[in-house]
mmCIF file of C-alpha atoms in Angstrom:
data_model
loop_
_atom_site.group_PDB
_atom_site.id
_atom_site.type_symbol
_atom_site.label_atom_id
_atom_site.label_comp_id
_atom_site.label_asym_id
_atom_site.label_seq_id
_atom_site.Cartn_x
_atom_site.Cartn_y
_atom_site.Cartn_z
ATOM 1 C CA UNK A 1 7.554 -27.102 -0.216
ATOM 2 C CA UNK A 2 8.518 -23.887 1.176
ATOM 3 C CA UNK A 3 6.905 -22.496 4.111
ATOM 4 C CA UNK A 4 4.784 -18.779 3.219
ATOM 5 C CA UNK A 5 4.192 -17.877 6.757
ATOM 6 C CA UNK A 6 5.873 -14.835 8.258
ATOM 7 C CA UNK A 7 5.511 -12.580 11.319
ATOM 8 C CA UNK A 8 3.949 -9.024 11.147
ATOM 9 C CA UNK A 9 4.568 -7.142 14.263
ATOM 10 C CA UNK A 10 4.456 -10.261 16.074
ATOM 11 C CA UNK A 11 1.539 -11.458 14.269
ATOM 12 C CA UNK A 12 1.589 -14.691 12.524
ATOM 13 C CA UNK A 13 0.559 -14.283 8.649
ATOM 14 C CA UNK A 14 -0.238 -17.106 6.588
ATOM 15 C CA UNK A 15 1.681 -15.849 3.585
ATOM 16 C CA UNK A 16 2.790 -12.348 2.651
ATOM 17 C CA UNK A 17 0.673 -11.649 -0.175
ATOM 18 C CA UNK A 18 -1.932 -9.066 0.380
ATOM 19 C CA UNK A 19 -3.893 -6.223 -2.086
ATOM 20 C CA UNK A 20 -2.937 -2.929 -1.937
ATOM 21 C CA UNK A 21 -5.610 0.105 -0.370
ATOM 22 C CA UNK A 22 -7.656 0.821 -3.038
ATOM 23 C CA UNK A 23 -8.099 -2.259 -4.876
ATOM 24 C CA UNK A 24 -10.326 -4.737 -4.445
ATOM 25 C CA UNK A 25 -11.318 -3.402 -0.931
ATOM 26 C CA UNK A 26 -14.182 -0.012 -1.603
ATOM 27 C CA UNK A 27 -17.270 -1.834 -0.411
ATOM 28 C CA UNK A 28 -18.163 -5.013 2.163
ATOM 29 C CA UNK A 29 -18.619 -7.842 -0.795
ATOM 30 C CA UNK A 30 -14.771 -6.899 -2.058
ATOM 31 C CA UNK A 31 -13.450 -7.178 1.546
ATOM 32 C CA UNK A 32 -15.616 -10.397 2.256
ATOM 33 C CA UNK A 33 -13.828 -11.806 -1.086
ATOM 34 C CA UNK A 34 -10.721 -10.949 0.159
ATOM 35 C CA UNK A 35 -10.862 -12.440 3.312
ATOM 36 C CA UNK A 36 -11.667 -15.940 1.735
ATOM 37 C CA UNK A 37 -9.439 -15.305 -0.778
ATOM 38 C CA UNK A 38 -5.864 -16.657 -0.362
ATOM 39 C CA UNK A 39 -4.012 -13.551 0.751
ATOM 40 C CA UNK A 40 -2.449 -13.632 4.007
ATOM 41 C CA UNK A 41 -3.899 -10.262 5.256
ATOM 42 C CA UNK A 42 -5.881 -7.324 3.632
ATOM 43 C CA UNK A 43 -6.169 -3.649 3.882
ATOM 44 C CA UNK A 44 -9.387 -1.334 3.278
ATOM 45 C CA UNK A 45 -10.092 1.331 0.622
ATOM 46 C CA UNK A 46 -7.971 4.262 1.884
ATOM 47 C CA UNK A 47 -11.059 6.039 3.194
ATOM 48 C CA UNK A 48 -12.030 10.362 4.371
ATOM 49 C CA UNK A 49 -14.195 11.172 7.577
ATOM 50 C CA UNK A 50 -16.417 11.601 4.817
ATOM 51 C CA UNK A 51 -17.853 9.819 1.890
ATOM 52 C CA UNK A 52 -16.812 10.690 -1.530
ATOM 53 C CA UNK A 53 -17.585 9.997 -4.753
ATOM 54 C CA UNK A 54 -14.322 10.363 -5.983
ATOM 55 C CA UNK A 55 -13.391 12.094 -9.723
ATOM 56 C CA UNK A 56 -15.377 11.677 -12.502
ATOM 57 C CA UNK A 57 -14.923 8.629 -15.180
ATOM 58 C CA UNK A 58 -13.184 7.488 -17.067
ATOM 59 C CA UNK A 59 -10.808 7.782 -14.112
ATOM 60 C CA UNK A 60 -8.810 4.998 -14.380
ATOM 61 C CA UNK A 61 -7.524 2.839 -17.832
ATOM 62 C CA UNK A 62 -5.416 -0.410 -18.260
ATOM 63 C CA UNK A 63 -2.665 0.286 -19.888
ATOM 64 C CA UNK A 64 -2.026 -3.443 -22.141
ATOM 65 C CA UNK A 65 -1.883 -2.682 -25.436
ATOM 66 C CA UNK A 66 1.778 -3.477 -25.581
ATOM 67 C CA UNK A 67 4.477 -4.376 -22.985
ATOM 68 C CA UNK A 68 5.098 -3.384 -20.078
ATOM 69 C CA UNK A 69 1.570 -3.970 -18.576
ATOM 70 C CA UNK A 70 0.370 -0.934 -16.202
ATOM 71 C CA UNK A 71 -2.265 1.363 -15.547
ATOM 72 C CA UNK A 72 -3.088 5.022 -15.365
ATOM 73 C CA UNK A 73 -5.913 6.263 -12.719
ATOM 74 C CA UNK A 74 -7.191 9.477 -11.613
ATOM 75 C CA UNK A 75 -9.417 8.207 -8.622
ATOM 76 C CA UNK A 76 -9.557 11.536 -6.260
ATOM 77 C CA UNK A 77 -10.661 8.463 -2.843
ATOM 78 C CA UNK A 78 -13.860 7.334 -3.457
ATOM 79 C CA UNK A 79 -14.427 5.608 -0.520
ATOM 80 C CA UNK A 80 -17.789 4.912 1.385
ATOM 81 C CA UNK A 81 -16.650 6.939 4.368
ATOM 82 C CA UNK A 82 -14.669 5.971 7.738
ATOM 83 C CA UNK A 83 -17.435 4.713 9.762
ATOM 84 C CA UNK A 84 -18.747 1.983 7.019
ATOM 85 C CA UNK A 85 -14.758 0.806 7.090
ATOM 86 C CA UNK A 86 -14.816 0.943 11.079
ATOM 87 C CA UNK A 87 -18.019 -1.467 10.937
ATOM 88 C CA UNK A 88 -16.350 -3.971 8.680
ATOM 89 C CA UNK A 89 -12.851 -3.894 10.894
ATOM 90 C CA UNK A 90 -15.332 -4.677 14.003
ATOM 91 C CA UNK A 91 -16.811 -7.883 12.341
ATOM 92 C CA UNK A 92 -13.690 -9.035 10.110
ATOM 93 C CA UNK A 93 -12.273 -12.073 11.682
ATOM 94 C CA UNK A 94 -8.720 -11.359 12.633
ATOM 95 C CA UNK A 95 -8.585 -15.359 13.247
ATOM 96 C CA UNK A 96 -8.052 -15.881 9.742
ATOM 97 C CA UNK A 97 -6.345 -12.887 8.542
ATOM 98 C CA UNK A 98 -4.531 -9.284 9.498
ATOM 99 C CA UNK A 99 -7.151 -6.676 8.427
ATOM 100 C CA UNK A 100 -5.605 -3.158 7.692
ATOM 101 C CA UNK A 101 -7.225 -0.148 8.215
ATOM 102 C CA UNK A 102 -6.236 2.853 5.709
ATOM 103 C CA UNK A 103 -6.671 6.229 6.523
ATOM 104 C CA UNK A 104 -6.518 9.211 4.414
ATOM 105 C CA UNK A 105 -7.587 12.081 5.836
ATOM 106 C CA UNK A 106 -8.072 15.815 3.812
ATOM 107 C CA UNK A 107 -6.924 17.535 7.105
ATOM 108 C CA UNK A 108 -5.184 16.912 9.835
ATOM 109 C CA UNK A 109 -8.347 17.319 12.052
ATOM 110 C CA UNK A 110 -10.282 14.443 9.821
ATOM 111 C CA UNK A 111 -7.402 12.353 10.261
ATOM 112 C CA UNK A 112 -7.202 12.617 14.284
ATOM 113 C CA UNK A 113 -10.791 12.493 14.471
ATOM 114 C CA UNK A 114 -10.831 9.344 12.756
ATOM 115 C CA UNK A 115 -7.835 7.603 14.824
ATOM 116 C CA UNK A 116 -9.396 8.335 17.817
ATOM 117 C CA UNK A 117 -12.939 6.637 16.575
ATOM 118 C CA UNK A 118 -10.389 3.627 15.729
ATOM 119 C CA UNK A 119 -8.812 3.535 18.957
ATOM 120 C CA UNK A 120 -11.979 4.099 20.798
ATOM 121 C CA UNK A 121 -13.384 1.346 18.841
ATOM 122 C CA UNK A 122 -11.066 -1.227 21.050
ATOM 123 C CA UNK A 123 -10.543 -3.536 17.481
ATOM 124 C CA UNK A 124 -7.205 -5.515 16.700
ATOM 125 C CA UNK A 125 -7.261 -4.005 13.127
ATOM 126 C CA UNK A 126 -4.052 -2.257 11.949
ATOM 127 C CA UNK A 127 -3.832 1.019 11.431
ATOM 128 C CA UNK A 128 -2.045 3.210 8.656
ATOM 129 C CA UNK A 129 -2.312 6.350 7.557
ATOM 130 C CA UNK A 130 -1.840 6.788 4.311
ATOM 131 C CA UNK A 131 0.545 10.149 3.365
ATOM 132 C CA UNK A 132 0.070 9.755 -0.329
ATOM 133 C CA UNK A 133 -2.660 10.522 -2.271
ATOM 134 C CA UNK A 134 -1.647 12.175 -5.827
ATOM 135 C CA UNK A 135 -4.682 12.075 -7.267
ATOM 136 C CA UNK A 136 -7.040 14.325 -5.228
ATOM 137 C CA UNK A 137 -7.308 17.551 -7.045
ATOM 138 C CA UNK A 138 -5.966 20.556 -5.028
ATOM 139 C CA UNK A 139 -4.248 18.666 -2.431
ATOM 140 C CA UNK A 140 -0.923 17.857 -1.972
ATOM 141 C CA UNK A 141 0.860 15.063 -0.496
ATOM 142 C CA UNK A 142 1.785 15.150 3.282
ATOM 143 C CA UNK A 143 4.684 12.641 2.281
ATOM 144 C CA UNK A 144 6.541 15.484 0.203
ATOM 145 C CA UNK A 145 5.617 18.199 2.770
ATOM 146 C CA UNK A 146 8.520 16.911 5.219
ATOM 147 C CA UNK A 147 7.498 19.422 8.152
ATOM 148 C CA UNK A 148 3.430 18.498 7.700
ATOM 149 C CA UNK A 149 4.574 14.796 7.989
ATOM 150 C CA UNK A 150 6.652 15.274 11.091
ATOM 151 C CA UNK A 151 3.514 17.275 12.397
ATOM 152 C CA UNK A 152 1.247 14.823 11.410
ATOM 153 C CA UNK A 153 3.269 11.926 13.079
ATOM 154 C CA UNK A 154 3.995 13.472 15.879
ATOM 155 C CA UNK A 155 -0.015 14.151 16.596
ATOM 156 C CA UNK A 156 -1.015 10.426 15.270
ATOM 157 C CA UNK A 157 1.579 9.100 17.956
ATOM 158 C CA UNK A 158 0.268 11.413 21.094
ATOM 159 C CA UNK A 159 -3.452 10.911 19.896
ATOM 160 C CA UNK A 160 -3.002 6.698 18.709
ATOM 161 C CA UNK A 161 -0.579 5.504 21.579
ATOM 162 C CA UNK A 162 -0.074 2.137 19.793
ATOM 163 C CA UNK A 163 2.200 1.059 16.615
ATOM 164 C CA UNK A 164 0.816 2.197 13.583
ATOM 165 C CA UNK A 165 2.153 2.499 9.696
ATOM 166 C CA UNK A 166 2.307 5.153 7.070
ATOM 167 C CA UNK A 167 2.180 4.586 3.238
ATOM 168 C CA UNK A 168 4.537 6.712 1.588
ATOM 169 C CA UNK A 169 4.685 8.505 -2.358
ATOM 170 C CA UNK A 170 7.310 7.514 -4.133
ATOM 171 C CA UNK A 171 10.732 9.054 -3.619
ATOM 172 C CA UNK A 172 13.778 9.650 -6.072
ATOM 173 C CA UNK A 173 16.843 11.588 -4.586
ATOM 174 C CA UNK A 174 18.703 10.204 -2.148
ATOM 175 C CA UNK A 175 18.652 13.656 0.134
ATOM 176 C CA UNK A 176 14.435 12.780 0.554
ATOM 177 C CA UNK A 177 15.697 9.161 1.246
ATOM 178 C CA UNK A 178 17.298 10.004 4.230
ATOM 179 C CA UNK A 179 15.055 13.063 5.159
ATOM 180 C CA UNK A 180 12.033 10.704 5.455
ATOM 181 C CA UNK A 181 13.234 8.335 7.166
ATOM 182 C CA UNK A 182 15.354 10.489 9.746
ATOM 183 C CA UNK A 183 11.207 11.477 10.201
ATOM 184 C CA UNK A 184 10.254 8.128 10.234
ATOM 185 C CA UNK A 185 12.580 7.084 12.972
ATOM 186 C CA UNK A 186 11.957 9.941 15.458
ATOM 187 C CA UNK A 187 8.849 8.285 15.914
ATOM 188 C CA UNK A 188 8.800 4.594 17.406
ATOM 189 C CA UNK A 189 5.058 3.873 17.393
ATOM 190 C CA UNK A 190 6.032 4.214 13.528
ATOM 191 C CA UNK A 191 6.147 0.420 13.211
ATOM 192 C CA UNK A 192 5.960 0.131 9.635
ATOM 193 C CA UNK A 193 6.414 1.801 6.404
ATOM 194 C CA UNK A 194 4.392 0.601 2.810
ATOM 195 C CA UNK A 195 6.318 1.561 -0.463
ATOM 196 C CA UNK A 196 5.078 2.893 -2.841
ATOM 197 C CA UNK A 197 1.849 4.788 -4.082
ATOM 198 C CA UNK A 198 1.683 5.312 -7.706
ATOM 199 C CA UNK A 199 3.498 7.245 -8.940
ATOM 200 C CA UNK A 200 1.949 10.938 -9.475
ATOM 201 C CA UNK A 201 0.918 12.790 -12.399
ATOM 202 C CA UNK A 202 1.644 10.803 -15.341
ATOM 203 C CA UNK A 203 0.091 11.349 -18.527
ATOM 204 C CA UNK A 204 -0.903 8.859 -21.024
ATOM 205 C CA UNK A 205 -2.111 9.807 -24.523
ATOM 206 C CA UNK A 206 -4.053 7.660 -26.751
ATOM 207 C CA UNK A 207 -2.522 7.816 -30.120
ATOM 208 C CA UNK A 208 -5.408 7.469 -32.503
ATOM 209 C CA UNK A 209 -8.017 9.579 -30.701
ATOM 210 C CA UNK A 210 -5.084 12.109 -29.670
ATOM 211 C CA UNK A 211 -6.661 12.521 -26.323
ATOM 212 C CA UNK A 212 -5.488 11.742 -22.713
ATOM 213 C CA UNK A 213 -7.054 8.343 -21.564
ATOM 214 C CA UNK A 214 -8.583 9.292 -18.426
ATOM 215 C CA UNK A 215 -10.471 12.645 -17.662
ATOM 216 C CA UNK A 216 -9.826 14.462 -14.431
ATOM 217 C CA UNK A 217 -6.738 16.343 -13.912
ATOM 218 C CA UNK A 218 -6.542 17.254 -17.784
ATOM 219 C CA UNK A 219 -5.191 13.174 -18.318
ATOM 220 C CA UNK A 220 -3.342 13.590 -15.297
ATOM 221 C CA UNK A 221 -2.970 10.681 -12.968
ATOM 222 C CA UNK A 222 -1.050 7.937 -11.091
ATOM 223 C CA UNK A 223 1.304 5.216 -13.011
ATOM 224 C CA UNK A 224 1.003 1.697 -11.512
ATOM 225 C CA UNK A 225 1.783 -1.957 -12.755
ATOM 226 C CA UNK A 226 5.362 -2.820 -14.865
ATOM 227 C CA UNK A 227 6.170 0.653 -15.014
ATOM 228 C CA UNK A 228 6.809 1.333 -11.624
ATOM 229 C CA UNK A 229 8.521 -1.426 -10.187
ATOM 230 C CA UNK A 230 11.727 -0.520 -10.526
ATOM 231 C CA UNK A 231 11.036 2.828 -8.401
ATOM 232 C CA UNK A 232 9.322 0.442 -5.598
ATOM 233 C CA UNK A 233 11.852 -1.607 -5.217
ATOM 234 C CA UNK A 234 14.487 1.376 -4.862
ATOM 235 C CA UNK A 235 11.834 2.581 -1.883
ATOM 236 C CA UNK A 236 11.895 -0.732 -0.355
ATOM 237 C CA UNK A 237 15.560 -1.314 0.055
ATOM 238 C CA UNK A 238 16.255 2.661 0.852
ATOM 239 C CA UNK A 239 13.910 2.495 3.677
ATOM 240 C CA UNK A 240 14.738 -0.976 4.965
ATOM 241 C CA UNK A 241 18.200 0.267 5.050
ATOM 242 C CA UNK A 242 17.340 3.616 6.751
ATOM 243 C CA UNK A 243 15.108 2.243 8.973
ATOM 244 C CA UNK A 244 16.249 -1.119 10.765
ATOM 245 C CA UNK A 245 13.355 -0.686 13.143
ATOM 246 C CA UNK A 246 10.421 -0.994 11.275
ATOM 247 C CA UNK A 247 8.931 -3.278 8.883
ATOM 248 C CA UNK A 248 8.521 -2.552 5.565
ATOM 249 C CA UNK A 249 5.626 -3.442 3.221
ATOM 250 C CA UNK A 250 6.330 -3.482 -0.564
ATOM 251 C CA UNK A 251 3.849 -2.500 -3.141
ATOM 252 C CA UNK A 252 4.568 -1.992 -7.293
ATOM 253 C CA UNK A 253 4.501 -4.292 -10.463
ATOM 254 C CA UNK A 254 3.822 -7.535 -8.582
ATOM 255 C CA UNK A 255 1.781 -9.722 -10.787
ATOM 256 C CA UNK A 256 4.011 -12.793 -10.241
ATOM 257 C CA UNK A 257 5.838 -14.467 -8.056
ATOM 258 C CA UNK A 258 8.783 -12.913 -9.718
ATOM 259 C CA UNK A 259 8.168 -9.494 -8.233
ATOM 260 C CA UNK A 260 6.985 -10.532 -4.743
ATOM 261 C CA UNK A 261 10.154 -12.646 -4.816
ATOM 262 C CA UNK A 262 12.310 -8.908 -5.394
ATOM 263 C CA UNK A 263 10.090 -7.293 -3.102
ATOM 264 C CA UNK A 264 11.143 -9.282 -0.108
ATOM 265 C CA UNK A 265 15.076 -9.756 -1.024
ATOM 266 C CA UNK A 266 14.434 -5.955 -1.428
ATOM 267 C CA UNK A 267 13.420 -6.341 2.303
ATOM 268 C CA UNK A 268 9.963 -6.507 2.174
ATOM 269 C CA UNK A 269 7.832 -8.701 4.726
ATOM 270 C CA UNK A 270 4.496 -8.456 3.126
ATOM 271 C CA UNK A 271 3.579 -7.422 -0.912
ATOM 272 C CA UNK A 272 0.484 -6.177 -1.443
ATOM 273 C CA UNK A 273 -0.650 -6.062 -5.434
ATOM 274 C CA UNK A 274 -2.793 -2.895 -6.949
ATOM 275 C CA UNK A 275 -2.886 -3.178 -10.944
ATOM 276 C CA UNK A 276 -2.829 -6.894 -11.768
ATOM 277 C CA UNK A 277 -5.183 -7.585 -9.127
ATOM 278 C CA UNK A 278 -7.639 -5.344 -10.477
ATOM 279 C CA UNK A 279 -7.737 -6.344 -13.830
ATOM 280 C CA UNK A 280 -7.336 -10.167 -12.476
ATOM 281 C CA UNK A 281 -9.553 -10.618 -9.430
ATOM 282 C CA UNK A 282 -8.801 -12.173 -6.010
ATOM 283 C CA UNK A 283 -7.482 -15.524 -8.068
ATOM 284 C CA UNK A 284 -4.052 -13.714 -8.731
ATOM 285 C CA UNK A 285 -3.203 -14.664 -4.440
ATOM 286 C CA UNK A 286 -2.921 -17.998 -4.942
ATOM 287 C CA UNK A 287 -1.096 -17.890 -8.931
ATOM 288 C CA UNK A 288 1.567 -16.141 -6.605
ATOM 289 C CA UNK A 289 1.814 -17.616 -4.035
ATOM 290 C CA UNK A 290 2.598 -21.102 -5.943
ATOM 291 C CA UNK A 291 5.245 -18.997 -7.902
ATOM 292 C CA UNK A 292 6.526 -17.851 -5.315
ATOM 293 C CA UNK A 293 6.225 -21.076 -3.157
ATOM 294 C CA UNK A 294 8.235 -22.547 -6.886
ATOM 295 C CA UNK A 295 11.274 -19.615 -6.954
ATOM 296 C CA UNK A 296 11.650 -20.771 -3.559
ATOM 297 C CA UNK A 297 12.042 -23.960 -4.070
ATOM 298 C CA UNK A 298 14.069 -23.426 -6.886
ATOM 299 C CA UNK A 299 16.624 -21.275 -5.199
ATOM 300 C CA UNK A 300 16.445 -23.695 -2.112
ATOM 301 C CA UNK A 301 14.781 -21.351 0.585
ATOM 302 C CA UNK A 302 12.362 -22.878 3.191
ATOM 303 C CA UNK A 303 11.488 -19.708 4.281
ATOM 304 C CA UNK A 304 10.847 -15.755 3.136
ATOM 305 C CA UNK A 305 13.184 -15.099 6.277
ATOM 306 C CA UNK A 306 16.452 -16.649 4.865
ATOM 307 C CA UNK A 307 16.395 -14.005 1.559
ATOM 308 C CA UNK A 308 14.087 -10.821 2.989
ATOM 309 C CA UNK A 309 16.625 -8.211 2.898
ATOM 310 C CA UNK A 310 19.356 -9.929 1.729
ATOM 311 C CA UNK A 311 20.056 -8.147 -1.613
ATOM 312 C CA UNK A 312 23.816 -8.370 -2.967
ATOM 313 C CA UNK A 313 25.372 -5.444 -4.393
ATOM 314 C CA UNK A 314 28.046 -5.383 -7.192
#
């Protein structure tokens, strides 16, 4: 059988399956499933200084009618507010699992204020700030404002003093490639980078009703599941090959063991799963993991190590 484990800044993981922020992880029951779940390590609900109640419904719709499988949502962070996240982190038991902490800020103040509760908090969960939010009506994303990400790294680093992660939008020329991560890598504490977010401002119409599916943002709102794997695994492999130094966690259309499997030859050393996990429940961990555990096996790898990275070109 092959061996799951894997290191994650020179912690031992169980297996590299995780969810993604904002699934599965808004309120203490979903995070207490998680961490008896099967997952290797979890992240919280991306979460503001504040709570929110987020847009109003129907804000998010599975898209299964017909292949590909995927999902449209409109959330605008509902979250139950940093300090309810900060209690959880301070009881989780990092014994069993890596417990992620996601940050998402609406200003730059909100987002210092609430690294410096979670350093002053003394508590061994991971940090990342999360530069990517498409869905929050009149605000953009810090991860296409190039100079308001430098800024914002550069304070996160002075303020944080420890490694921490980002988790970036999507990105689709080249040039942003390599301006990102020429960003990324001016900062060391910048020890690892999670592609992809959804990707923003699709629209989805529902043919016999002629209306959008989901209601904020006239219908407006980010694409997940089948339909944006392809662009996560181009984000993957463009910043594992940009940046050498940090770690890269992939996240888009897994709901297999197919996709976690291209994740990590993408160069990938943990997957996290949004859109089948919602619609499937904390069972999907283990599916994978025996799929993936089976490709392995198949292809004759003992471990994620002898493939992460290691995609061939023609």
């Amino acid at each position: 059988m092959a061996d799951l484990t894997t290191q994650f800044l020179d912690l031992p993981v169980k297996n590299p399956v995780m969810n993604a922020a904002g699934v599965w992880c808004s309120v203490a029951s979903q995070l207490e499933a998680l961490a008896e779940s099967a997952a290797g390590a979890m992240v919280t609900k991306s979460c503001t200084l504040q709570p929110r109640d987020g847009n109003p419904e129907p804000r998010y719709r599975v898209l299964d009618g017909d292949k590909p499988f995927g999902s449209i949502n409109s959330m605008g962070l509902p979250n139950e507010g940093f300090a309810y996240y900060l209690r959880y982190a301070q009881r989780h038991d990092y014994e069993e699992k890596p417990l992620f902490v996601s940050l998402s800020g609406l200003t730059l103040d909100d987002n210092l204020t609430m690294i410096d509760s979670l350093k002053d908090a003394v508590t061994p969960a991971i940090l990342e700030v999360n530069l990517s939010c498409p869905n929050v009506p009149g605000k953009s994303q810090i991860g296409y404002d190039f100079e308001s990400m430098d800024t914002l790294l550069a304070e996160v680093s002075s303020g944080y003093q420890r490694p921490f992660g980002v988790k970036l939008p999507p990105y689709f020329d080249m040039a942003h490639f390599d301006e990102a991560a020429e960003i990324l890598n001016r900062y060391p504490l910048v020890a690892f980078v999670t592609c992809i977010n959804s990707i923003g401002n699709a629209l989805v119409i529902d043919l016999a009703s002629e209306t959008t599916l989901i209601k904020p943002k006239d219908g407006f709102g980010g694409l997940g599941g089948d339909y944006v794997l392809p662009t996560a695994l181009a984000n993957v492999n463009a910043f594992y090959r940009r940046c050498p130094n940090k770690t890269i966690i992939g996240c888009g259309g897994i709901k297999s063991g197919r996709e976690a499997f291209m994740h990590i030859l993408a160069g990938a050393t943990l997957v996290q799963i949004g859109t089948s996990l919602y619609e499937e429940g904390p069972g999907i961990f283990q599916r994978v993991l025996d799929e993936l555990s089976a490709i392995m096996d198949e292809k004759g790898y003992a471990t994620t190590e002898e493939f992460r990275g290691k995609l061939k070109t023609l």
